C-alpha cells in the first residue's frame, strides 16, 4: 500500500447527527410520487438528513446516469443515459410547490450525448418553476456544457437567481480528479456568464483533502474572483466507496475558517466553508445576500 492509499481515519468533526426520519420520509414520499431524483441521494451527500429535515432538496434532472466517470463522484456512470423526459419540468415544479420551497437548487448529470448538454431542459425546468412558484428563487448547478457557450446563454436567458458551476479542485489535480473537465473552461464559463447576464449571481465550489496545498486553494479562489465569481463553497472530500479516489487528508475546521476570511478579503459576497459544506449546503442563504448586495440589471 502506497502512502497515498493509506487509510485516513475520519475525525470527530465529520460526524453527522442522525436525521429526523419522519421529515426525511415526507420529502422522499413526494420525490417518489413525482418520480424525481435528487443529488442528495444519488451522490450520497452527508447532509441529506439536515436538508430533508428542513424540507429542501437539490433536484437532479436528466439523470441519474452520467456520461462522465469522475473518480470522486458517486453518481452512476455505467448506465446508458435515457432520452429526456418531457414531463420532468412539470413534475419538478410540482415538487417545489408541494415542498413550499423558498429557494430551489436544480442540477444535472453531465449529458455530453446531447447537442446542448441539456441546456434546453434546464431552461424548461426554470420556466416551469417560475410559472407555478413565482416566489421561489432558483439556483442552477450546471455542468461545463463542453464549452458550448450558446447553450450557456439558453440557460441564462431564463434568468435564474444563481448560476453555480463547481470548479471541484485545484488546477494541478484536474487531470486526476476531473479528467474530462478543463480548469480554464470552468473559468471561461464564469467570465461569459458575467458578460451575458450581469444580474445573475455566480457561484462555485471546491473540495479539499485530495492532495492540494493551501497556496493552490488560495490560487483557485483568486482565479474565481478574477472572473467575478460571487459565491464560494469549500468542503471536505469524502470517499464514497473503496473504488473512488482516497482521501489524502482531513482538513481541520480552523483551516476552513482561514479560507473563509481569505475569501471575503478577496471580495466574494458569500463564502460557506466547513468540513461538511457541499455545493448546495444552506443555499437558501442567498436570499439574504440578494437583499444586501443587489446585482446590476441587464441592459436588455
CSV table of C-alpha atoms in Angstrom, one decimal:
chain,number,residue,atom,x,y,z
A,1,UNK,CA,0.0,0.0,0.0
A,2,UNK,CA,1.4,3.4,-1.0
A,3,UNK,CA,1.4,6.4,1.2
A,4,UNK,CA,-1.4,7.9,-1.0
A,5,UNK,CA,-3.5,4.8,-0.5
A,6,UNK,CA,-3.1,4.6,3.3
A,7,UNK,CA,-6.5,4.8,5.2
A,8,UNK,CA,-7.0,8.1,6.9
A,9,UNK,CA,-9.2,7.9,9.9
A,10,UNK,CA,-12.3,10.2,9.8
A,11,UNK,CA,-12.1,12.7,12.7
A,12,UNK,CA,-14.9,13.6,15.1
A,13,UNK,CA,-15.8,16.9,13.4
A,14,UNK,CA,-17.1,15.0,10.4
A,15,UNK,CA,-19.7,13.1,12.4
A,16,UNK,CA,-23.3,13.9,11.2
A,17,UNK,CA,-26.3,14.0,13.5
A,18,UNK,CA,-28.9,11.4,12.9
A,19,UNK,CA,-31.8,12.9,10.9
A,20,UNK,CA,-35.4,13.0,12.0
A,21,UNK,CA,-36.6,10.3,9.6
A,22,UNK,CA,-40.3,11.3,9.7
A,23,UNK,CA,-39.5,14.6,7.9
A,24,UNK,CA,-37.0,12.8,5.6
A,25,UNK,CA,-39.7,10.3,4.8
A,26,UNK,CA,-42.1,13.0,3.9
A,27,UNK,CA,-39.7,14.6,1.4
A,28,UNK,CA,-38.8,11.2,0.0
A,29,UNK,CA,-42.5,10.3,-0.4
A,30,UNK,CA,-43.0,13.4,-2.6
A,31,UNK,CA,-40.0,12.7,-4.7
A,32,UNK,CA,-41.0,9.1,-5.3
A,33,UNK,CA,-44.6,10.1,-6.0
A,34,UNK,CA,-43.4,12.5,-8.7
A,35,UNK,CA,-40.6,10.2,-9.9
A,36,UNK,CA,-37.8,12.7,-9.3
A,37,UNK,CA,-34.1,12.2,-8.5
A,38,UNK,CA,-32.0,14.2,-6.0
A,39,UNK,CA,-28.3,14.6,-5.9
A,40,UNK,CA,-28.7,14.3,-2.2
A,41,UNK,CA,-29.4,10.6,-2.6
A,42,UNK,CA,-27.5,9.8,-5.9
A,43,UNK,CA,-24.2,11.4,-4.7
A,44,UNK,CA,-24.5,10.1,-1.1
A,45,UNK,CA,-24.4,13.6,0.4
A,46,UNK,CA,-23.6,13.6,4.2
A,47,UNK,CA,-26.1,16.5,4.7
A,48,UNK,CA,-29.2,14.6,3.4
A,49,UNK,CA,-30.8,14.4,6.8
A,50,UNK,CA,-30.4,18.0,7.7
A,51,UNK,CA,-31.6,19.3,4.3
A,52,UNK,CA,-34.5,16.9,4.0
A,53,UNK,CA,-35.5,17.7,7.6
A,54,UNK,CA,-35.6,21.4,6.5
A,55,UNK,CA,-37.8,20.4,3.6
A,56,UNK,CA,-35.2,21.2,0.9
A,57,UNK,CA,-33.6,19.1,-1.8
A,58,UNK,CA,-31.3,19.6,-4.8
A,59,UNK,CA,-33.1,18.1,-7.8
A,60,UNK,CA,-31.1,16.1,-10.2
A,61,UNK,CA,-32.6,16.3,-13.7
A,62,UNK,CA,-31.8,14.3,-16.9
A,63,UNK,CA,-30.4,11.5,-14.7
A,64,UNK,CA,-29.3,9.6,-12.8
A,65,UNK,CA,-26.9,8.2,-15.4
A,66,UNK,CA,-23.9,10.4,-16.2
A,67,UNK,CA,-21.8,10.5,-19.3
A,68,UNK,CA,-18.6,11.2,-17.4
A,69,UNK,CA,-16.7,9.0,-14.9
A,70,UNK,CA,-15.1,11.4,-12.4
A,71,UNK,CA,-13.3,9.2,-9.8
A,72,UNK,CA,-14.5,11.3,-6.8
A,73,UNK,CA,-18.2,11.2,-7.7
A,74,UNK,CA,-20.8,8.6,-6.6
A,75,UNK,CA,-23.3,9.3,-9.4
A,76,UNK,CA,-23.7,6.3,-11.7
A,77,UNK,CA,-21.8,6.4,-15.0
A,78,UNK,CA,-22.2,2.8,-16.0
A,79,UNK,CA,-25.9,3.0,-17.1
A,80,UNK,CA,-26.8,4.4,-20.5
A,81,UNK,CA,-28.3,7.8,-20.4
A,82,UNK,CA,-32.0,7.8,-21.3
A,83,UNK,CA,-33.9,10.2,-23.7
A,84,UNK,CA,-35.1,13.4,-22.0
A,85,UNK,CA,-38.4,13.2,-20.3
A,86,UNK,CA,-40.7,16.0,-21.5
A,87,UNK,CA,-42.8,15.8,-18.3
A,88,UNK,CA,-39.8,16.3,-16.0
A,89,UNK,CA,-40.1,20.2,-15.8
A,90,UNK,CA,-43.7,19.9,-14.8
A,91,UNK,CA,-43.1,17.3,-12.2
A,92,UNK,CA,-40.2,19.2,-10.7
A,93,UNK,CA,-42.2,22.4,-10.5
A,94,UNK,CA,-45.0,20.4,-8.7
A,95,UNK,CA,-42.5,19.1,-6.2
A,96,UNK,CA,-41.3,22.7,-5.5
A,97,UNK,CA,-44.9,23.7,-4.9
A,98,UNK,CA,-45.6,20.8,-2.6
A,99,UNK,CA,-42.5,21.3,-0.6
A,100,UNK,CA,-43.2,25.0,-0.4
A,101,UNK,CA,-39.6,25.9,-1.2
A,102,UNK,CA,-38.4,29.5,-0.9
A,103,UNK,CA,-35.2,28.5,-2.8
A,104,UNK,CA,-34.7,25.6,-5.1
A,105,UNK,CA,-31.4,24.1,-6.5
A,106,UNK,CA,-31.6,22.3,-9.8
A,107,UNK,CA,-28.6,20.3,-11.0
A,108,UNK,CA,-27.9,17.6,-13.5
A,109,UNK,CA,-25.6,14.8,-14.5
A,110,UNK,CA,-23.3,15.5,-17.4
A,111,UNK,CA,-25.2,14.9,-20.7
A,112,UNK,CA,-22.4,15.1,-23.2
A,113,UNK,CA,-24.5,13.0,-25.5
A,114,UNK,CA,-26.9,15.9,-26.0
A,115,UNK,CA,-26.0,18.7,-28.5
A,116,UNK,CA,-26.7,21.4,-26.0
A,117,UNK,CA,-25.6,19.4,-22.9
A,118,UNK,CA,-29.1,19.6,-21.5
A,119,UNK,CA,-29.4,23.4,-21.5
A,120,UNK,CA,-32.9,23.4,-23.0
A,121,UNK,CA,-34.1,21.1,-20.3
A,122,UNK,CA,-32.6,23.4,-17.6
A,123,UNK,CA,-34.4,26.3,-19.2
A,124,UNK,CA,-37.7,24.5,-19.3
A,125,UNK,CA,-37.4,23.5,-15.6
A,126,UNK,CA,-36.6,27.1,-14.6
A,127,UNK,CA,-39.5,28.5,-16.6
A,128,UNK,CA,-42.0,25.9,-15.2
A,129,UNK,CA,-40.9,26.6,-11.6
A,130,UNK,CA,-41.3,30.4,-12.3
A,131,UNK,CA,-44.8,29.8,-13.6
A,132,UNK,CA,-46.0,27.6,-10.6
A,133,UNK,CA,-44.0,29.1,-7.8
A,134,UNK,CA,-43.0,32.7,-8.8
A,135,UNK,CA,-41.9,33.5,-5.2
A,136,UNK,CA,-39.2,30.7,-5.3
A,137,UNK,CA,-35.7,31.8,-6.1
A,138,UNK,CA,-33.8,29.4,-8.4
A,139,UNK,CA,-30.2,28.2,-8.4
A,140,UNK,CA,-28.9,26.0,-11.2
A,141,UNK,CA,-25.8,23.9,-10.7
A,142,UNK,CA,-24.7,23.2,-14.2
A,143,UNK,CA,-22.1,21.1,-16.0
A,144,UNK,CA,-19.5,22.8,-18.2
A,145,UNK,CA,-21.6,22.0,-21.3
A,146,UNK,CA,-18.4,21.1,-23.1
A,147,UNK,CA,-17.7,24.8,-23.7
A,148,UNK,CA,-20.9,25.3,-25.7
A,149,UNK,CA,-21.4,29.0,-24.8
A,150,UNK,CA,-24.6,29.2,-26.9
A,151,UNK,CA,-26.1,26.5,-24.6
A,152,UNK,CA,-25.0,28.5,-21.6
A,153,UNK,CA,-26.9,31.5,-22.9
A,154,UNK,CA,-30.0,29.4,-23.3
A,155,UNK,CA,-29.9,28.8,-19.5
A,156,UNK,CA,-29.0,32.4,-18.6
A,157,UNK,CA,-31.8,33.8,-20.8
A,158,UNK,CA,-34.3,32.3,-18.2
A,159,UNK,CA,-32.6,34.5,-15.5
A,160,UNK,CA,-32.0,32.1,-12.6
A,161,UNK,CA,-31.0,34.0,-9.5
A,162,UNK,CA,-27.8,31.9,-9.1
A,163,UNK,CA,-25.7,30.1,-11.7
A,164,UNK,CA,-23.5,27.6,-10.0
A,165,UNK,CA,-20.7,25.5,-11.6
A,166,UNK,CA,-18.2,23.6,-9.4
A,167,UNK,CA,-14.5,24.1,-10.0
A,168,UNK,CA,-14.1,21.0,-7.8
A,169,UNK,CA,-10.3,21.1,-7.3
A,170,UNK,CA,-7.0,22.9,-7.9
A,171,UNK,CA,-5.5,23.2,-11.4
A,172,UNK,CA,-2.7,20.7,-10.8
A,173,UNK,CA,-5.1,17.9,-9.8
A,174,UNK,CA,-7.7,18.4,-12.6
A,175,UNK,CA,-6.5,15.5,-14.8
A,176,UNK,CA,-6.6,13.1,-11.9
A,177,UNK,CA,-9.8,14.3,-10.2
A,178,UNK,CA,-11.8,15.6,-13.2
A,179,UNK,CA,-10.3,14.0,-16.3
A,180,UNK,CA,-13.0,15.1,-18.8
A,181,UNK,CA,-13.1,18.6,-17.4
A,182,UNK,CA,-10.9,21.6,-18.0
A,183,UNK,CA,-9.8,24.2,-15.4
A,184,UNK,CA,-9.6,27.1,-17.9
A,185,UNK,CA,-13.0,26.2,-19.4
A,186,UNK,CA,-14.6,26.5,-16.0
A,187,UNK,CA,-13.2,30.0,-15.6
A,188,UNK,CA,-14.3,30.9,-19.1
A,189,UNK,CA,-17.8,29.8,-18.2
A,190,UNK,CA,-17.9,32.3,-15.4
A,191,UNK,CA,-16.4,35.1,-17.5
A,192,UNK,CA,-19.1,34.6,-20.2
A,193,UNK,CA,-21.9,34.3,-17.6
A,194,UNK,CA,-21.0,37.7,-16.2
A,195,UNK,CA,-20.8,39.2,-19.6
A,196,UNK,CA,-24.1,37.8,-20.8
A,197,UNK,CA,-26.2,38.1,-17.6
A,198,UNK,CA,-24.5,40.5,-15.1
A,199,UNK,CA,-27.6,40.4,-12.9
A,200,UNK,CA,-27.2,36.7,-12.2
A,201,UNK,CA,-25.2,35.7,-9.1
A,202,UNK,CA,-22.4,33.3,-9.9
A,203,UNK,CA,-21.2,30.6,-7.6
A,204,UNK,CA,-18.6,27.8,-7.5
A,205,UNK,CA,-17.4,25.1,-5.1
A,206,UNK,CA,-14.2,23.2,-4.4
A,207,UNK,CA,-13.3,20.0,-2.4
A,208,UNK,CA,-10.3,19.8,-0.3
A,209,UNK,CA,-8.4,16.8,1.1
A,210,UNK,CA,-7.3,15.4,-2.3
A,211,UNK,CA,-3.7,16.4,-2.0
A,212,UNK,CA,-3.9,20.1,-2.8
A,213,UNK,CA,-1.8,22.7,-0.9
A,214,UNK,CA,-3.1,25.8,0.9
A,215,UNK,CA,-1.4,28.0,-1.7
A,216,UNK,CA,-3.2,26.1,-4.5
A,217,UNK,CA,-6.6,26.6,-2.8
A,218,UNK,CA,-6.0,30.3,-2.5
A,219,UNK,CA,-4.9,30.5,-6.2
A,220,UNK,CA,-8.3,28.9,-7.2
A,221,UNK,CA,-10.0,31.5,-5.1
A,222,UNK,CA,-8.1,34.3,-6.7
A,223,UNK,CA,-8.8,32.9,-10.2
A,224,UNK,CA,-12.5,32.7,-9.5
A,225,UNK,CA,-12.5,36.3,-8.3
A,226,UNK,CA,-10.7,37.3,-11.4
A,227,UNK,CA,-13.8,36.3,-13.4
A,228,UNK,CA,-16.1,38.0,-10.8
A,229,UNK,CA,-17.5,34.8,-9.1
A,230,UNK,CA,-19.7,36.0,-6.3
A,231,UNK,CA,-20.2,32.9,-4.0
A,232,UNK,CA,-17.8,30.2,-3.0
A,233,UNK,CA,-18.3,26.9,-1.1
A,234,UNK,CA,-15.4,24.8,0.3
A,235,UNK,CA,-15.9,21.4,1.8
A,236,UNK,CA,-14.0,18.2,2.7
A,237,UNK,CA,-13.9,15.5,0.1
A,238,UNK,CA,-15.3,12.2,1.5
A,239,UNK,CA,-14.6,8.9,-0.3
A,240,UNK,CA,-17.9,7.4,-1.4
A,241,UNK,CA,-16.5,3.9,-1.7
A,242,UNK,CA,-13.2,2.0,-1.9
A,243,UNK,CA,-13.3,2.3,-5.8
A,244,UNK,CA,-13.2,6.1,-5.6
A,245,UNK,CA,-10.3,8.4,-5.0
A,246,UNK,CA,-8.9,8.1,-1.5
A,247,UNK,CA,-8.9,10.9,1.0
A,248,UNK,CA,-5.4,12.4,1.3
A,249,UNK,CA,-6.1,14.3,4.4
A,250,UNK,CA,-8.9,15.6,6.6
A,251,UNK,CA,-8.7,19.4,6.8
A,252,UNK,CA,-9.2,20.9,10.3
A,253,UNK,CA,-12.2,23.3,10.8
A,254,UNK,CA,-9.7,26.1,11.7
A,255,UNK,CA,-8.3,25.9,8.1
A,256,UNK,CA,-11.8,26.3,6.7
A,257,UNK,CA,-12.2,29.4,8.9
A,258,UNK,CA,-9.0,30.9,7.5
A,259,UNK,CA,-10.1,30.2,3.9
A,260,UNK,CA,-13.5,31.9,4.7
A,261,UNK,CA,-11.6,35.0,5.9
A,262,UNK,CA,-9.4,35.0,2.8
A,263,UNK,CA,-12.4,34.6,0.6
A,264,UNK,CA,-14.1,37.7,2.0
A,265,UNK,CA,-10.9,39.6,1.8
A,266,UNK,CA,-10.7,38.8,-1.9
A,267,UNK,CA,-14.2,40.1,-2.5
A,268,UNK,CA,-16.5,37.1,-2.5
A,269,UNK,CA,-20.0,38.2,-1.4
A,270,UNK,CA,-20.6,34.9,0.4
A,271,UNK,CA,-18.2,32.2,1.5
A,272,UNK,CA,-19.5,28.9,3.0
A,273,UNK,CA,-16.6,26.8,4.2
A,274,UNK,CA,-16.6,23.9,6.6
A,275,UNK,CA,-15.8,20.2,6.6
A,276,UNK,CA,-19.4,19.3,5.7
A,277,UNK,CA,-20.1,22.1,3.3
A,278,UNK,CA,-21.4,21.0,-0.2
A,279,UNK,CA,-22.4,23.0,-3.2
A,280,UNK,CA,-26.0,23.4,-2.2
A,281,UNK,CA,-25.5,23.4,1.6
A,282,UNK,CA,-27.5,26.3,3.1
A,283,UNK,CA,-28.1,27.5,-0.5
A,284,UNK,CA,-31.2,29.4,0.7
A,285,UNK,CA,-28.9,31.9,2.4
A,286,UNK,CA,-28.6,33.6,-1.0
A,287,UNK,CA,-32.0,35.2,-0.2
A,288,UNK,CA,-30.3,37.4,2.4
A,289,UNK,CA,-27.4,38.0,0.0
A,290,UNK,CA,-29.7,39.3,-2.7
A,291,UNK,CA,-31.2,41.8,-0.2
A,292,UNK,CA,-27.8,43.2,0.9
A,293,UNK,CA,-26.0,43.0,-2.5
A,294,UNK,CA,-28.4,43.5,-5.4
A,295,UNK,CA,-26.8,42.8,-8.7
A,296,UNK,CA,-26.7,45.2,-11.7
A,297,UNK,CA,-29.5,44.8,-14.1
A,298,UNK,CA,-29.0,43.6,-17.7
A,299,UNK,CA,-29.0,46.1,-20.4
A,300,UNK,CA,-31.5,44.1,-22.4
